[in-house]
PDB file of C-alpha atoms in Angstrom:
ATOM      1  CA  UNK M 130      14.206-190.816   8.561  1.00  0.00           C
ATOM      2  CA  UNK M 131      10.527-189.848   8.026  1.00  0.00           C
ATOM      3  CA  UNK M 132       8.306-191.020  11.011  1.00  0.00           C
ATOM      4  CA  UNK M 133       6.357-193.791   9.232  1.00  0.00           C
ATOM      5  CA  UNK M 134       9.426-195.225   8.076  1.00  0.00           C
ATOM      6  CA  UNK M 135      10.854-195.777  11.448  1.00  0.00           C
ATOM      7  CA  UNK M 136       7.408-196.908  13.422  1.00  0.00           C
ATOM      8  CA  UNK M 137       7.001-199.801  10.769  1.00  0.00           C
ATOM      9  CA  UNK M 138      10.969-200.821  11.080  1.00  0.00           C
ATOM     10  CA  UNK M 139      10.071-200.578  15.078  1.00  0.00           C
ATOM     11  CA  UNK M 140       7.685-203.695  14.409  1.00  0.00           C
ATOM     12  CA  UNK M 141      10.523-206.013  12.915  1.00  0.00           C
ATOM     13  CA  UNK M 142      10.653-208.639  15.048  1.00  0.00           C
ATOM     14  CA  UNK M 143      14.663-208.539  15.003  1.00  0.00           C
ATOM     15  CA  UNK M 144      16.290-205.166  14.399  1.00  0.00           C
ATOM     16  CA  UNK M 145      19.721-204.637  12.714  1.00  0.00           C
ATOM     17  CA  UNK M 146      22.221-204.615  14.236  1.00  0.00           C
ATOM     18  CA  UNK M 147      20.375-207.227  16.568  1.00  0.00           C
ATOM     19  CA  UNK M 148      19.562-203.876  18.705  1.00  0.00           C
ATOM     20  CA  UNK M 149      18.471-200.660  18.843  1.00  0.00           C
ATOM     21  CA  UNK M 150      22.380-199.047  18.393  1.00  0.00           C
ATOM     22  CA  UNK M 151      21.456-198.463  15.205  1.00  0.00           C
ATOM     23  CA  UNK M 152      18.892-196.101  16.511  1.00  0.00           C
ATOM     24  CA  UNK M 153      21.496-193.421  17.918  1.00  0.00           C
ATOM     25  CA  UNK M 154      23.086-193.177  14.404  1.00  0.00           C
ATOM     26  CA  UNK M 155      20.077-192.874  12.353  1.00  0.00           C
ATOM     27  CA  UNK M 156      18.537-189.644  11.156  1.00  0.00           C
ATOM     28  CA  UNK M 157      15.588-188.225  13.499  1.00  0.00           C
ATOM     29  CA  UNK M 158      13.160-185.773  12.881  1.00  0.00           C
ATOM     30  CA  UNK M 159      10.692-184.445  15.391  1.00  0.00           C
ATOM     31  CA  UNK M 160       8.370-186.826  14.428  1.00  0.00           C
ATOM     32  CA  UNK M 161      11.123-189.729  14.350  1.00  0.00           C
ATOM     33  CA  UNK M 162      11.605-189.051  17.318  1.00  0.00           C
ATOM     34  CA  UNK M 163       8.575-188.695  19.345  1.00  0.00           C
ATOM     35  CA  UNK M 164       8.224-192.254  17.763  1.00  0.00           C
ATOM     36  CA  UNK M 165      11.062-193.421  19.727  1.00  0.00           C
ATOM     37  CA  UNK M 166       9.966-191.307  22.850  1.00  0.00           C
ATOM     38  CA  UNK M 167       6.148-193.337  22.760  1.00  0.00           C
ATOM     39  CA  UNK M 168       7.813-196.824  22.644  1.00  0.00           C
ATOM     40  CA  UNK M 169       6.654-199.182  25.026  1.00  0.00           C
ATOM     41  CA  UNK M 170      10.442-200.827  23.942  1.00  0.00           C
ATOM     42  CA  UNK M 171      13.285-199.563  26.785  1.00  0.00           C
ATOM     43  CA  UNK M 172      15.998-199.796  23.968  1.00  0.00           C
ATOM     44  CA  UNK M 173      14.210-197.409  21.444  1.00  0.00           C
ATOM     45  CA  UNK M 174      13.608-195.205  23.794  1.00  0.00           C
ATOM     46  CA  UNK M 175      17.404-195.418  25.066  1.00  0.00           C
ATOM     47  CA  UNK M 176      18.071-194.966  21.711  1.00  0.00           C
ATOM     48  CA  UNK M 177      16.637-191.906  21.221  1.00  0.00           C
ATOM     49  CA  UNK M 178      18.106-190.266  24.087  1.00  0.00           C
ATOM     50  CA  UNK M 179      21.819-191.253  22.592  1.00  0.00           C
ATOM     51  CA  UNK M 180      20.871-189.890  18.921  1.00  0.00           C
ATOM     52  CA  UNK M 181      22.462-186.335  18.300  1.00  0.00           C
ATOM     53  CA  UNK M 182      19.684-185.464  16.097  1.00  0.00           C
ATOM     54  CA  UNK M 183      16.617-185.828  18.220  1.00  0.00           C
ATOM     55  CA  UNK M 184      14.742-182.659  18.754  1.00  0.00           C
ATOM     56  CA  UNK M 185      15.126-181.867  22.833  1.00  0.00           C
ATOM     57  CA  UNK M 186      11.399-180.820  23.333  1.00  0.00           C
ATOM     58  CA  UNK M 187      10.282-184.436  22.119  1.00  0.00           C
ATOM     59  CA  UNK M 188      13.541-185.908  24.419  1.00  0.00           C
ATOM     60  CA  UNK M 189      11.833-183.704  27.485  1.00  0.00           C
ATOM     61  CA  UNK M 190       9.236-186.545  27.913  1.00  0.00           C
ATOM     62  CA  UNK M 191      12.051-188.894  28.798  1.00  0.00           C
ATOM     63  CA  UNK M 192      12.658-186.948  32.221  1.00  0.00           C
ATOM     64  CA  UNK M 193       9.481-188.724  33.411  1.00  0.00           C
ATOM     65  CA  UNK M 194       9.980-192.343  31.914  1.00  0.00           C
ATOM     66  CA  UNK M 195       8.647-195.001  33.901  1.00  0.00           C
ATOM     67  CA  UNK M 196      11.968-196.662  33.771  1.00  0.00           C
ATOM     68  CA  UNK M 197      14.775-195.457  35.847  1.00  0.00           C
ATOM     69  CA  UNK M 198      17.296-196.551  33.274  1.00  0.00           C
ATOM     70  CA  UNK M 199      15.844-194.440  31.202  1.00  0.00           C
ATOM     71  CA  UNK M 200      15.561-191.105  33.182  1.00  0.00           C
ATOM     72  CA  UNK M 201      19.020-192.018  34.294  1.00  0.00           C
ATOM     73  CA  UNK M 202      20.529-192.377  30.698  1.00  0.00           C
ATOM     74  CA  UNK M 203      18.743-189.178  29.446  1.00  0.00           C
ATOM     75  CA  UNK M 204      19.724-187.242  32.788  1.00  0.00           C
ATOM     76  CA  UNK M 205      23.514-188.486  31.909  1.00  0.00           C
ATOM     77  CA  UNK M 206      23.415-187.258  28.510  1.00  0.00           C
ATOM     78  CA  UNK M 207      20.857-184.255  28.286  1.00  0.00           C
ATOM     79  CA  UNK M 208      23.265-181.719  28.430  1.00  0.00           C
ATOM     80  CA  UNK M 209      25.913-183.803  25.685  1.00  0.00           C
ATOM     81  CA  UNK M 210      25.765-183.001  21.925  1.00  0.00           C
ATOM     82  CA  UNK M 211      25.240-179.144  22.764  1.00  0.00           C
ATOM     83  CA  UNK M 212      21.947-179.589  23.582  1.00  0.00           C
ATOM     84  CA  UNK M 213      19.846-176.951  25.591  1.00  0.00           C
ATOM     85  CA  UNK M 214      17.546-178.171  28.507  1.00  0.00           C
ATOM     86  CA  UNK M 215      14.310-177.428  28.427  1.00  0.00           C
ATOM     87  CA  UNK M 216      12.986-175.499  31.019  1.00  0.00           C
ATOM     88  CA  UNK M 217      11.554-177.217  33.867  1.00  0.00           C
ATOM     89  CA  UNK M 218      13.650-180.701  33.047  1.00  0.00           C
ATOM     90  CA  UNK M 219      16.248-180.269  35.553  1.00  0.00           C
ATOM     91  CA  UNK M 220      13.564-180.035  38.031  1.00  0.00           C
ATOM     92  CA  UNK M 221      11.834-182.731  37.407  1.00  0.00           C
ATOM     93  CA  UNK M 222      15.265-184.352  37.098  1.00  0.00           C
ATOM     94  CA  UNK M 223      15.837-183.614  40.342  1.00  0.00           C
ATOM     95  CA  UNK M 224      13.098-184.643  42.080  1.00  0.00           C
ATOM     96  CA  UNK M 225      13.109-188.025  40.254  1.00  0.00           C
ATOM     97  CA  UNK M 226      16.755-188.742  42.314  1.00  0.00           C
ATOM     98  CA  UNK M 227      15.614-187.347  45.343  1.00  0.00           C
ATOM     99  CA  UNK M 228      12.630-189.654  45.565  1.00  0.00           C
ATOM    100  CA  UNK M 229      14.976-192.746  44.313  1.00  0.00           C
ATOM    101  CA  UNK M 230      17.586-192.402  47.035  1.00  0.00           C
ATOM    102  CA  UNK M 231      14.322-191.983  49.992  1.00  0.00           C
ATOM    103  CA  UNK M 232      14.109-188.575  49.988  1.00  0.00           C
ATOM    104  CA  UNK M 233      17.680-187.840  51.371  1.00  0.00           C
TER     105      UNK M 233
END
């Protein structure tokens, strides 16, 4: 799904699906998908960490989301669908839990 095409169905008011699932199954190019990565929506940018197609380097950004959920899901997932992990991610990754459980 060309990039345009997905920002402008981001501004319906009520998605199908009434969600984002729909997200993980749709098509994603780079651009797609660094659509989904800049939402200020948690569930699009959920969504793009579940959809096979999303291009990894665009996904990266996720690592530092400003919502645990979000680092979590992507953290839980980043190595799924045969994806590679960029390098550095893991790092990041890591120091993300460590400062989430106090440093332990």
């Amino acid at each position: 799904m060309p990039a345009s095409v997905l920002a402008r169905l981001l501004t319906v008011e009520e998605l199908p699906d009434g969600g984002s699932s729909w997200l993980a199954r749709c098509p994603l190019d780079a651009g797609g998908a660094q659509v989904l990565v800049a939402s200020v929506q948690t569930g699009h940018r959920l969504g793009a960490v579940e959809n096979r197609a999303a291009d990894v380097e665009v996904l990266a950004r996720l690592a530092r989301d400003p919502v645990p959920r979000v680092r979590f899901a992507y953290a839980a997932l980043v190595g799924d669908f045969g994806r590679r992990v960029p390098e550095g991610v893991l790092e990041v990754l890591a120091v993300t839990v460590r400062r989430g459980s106090g440093g332990r």
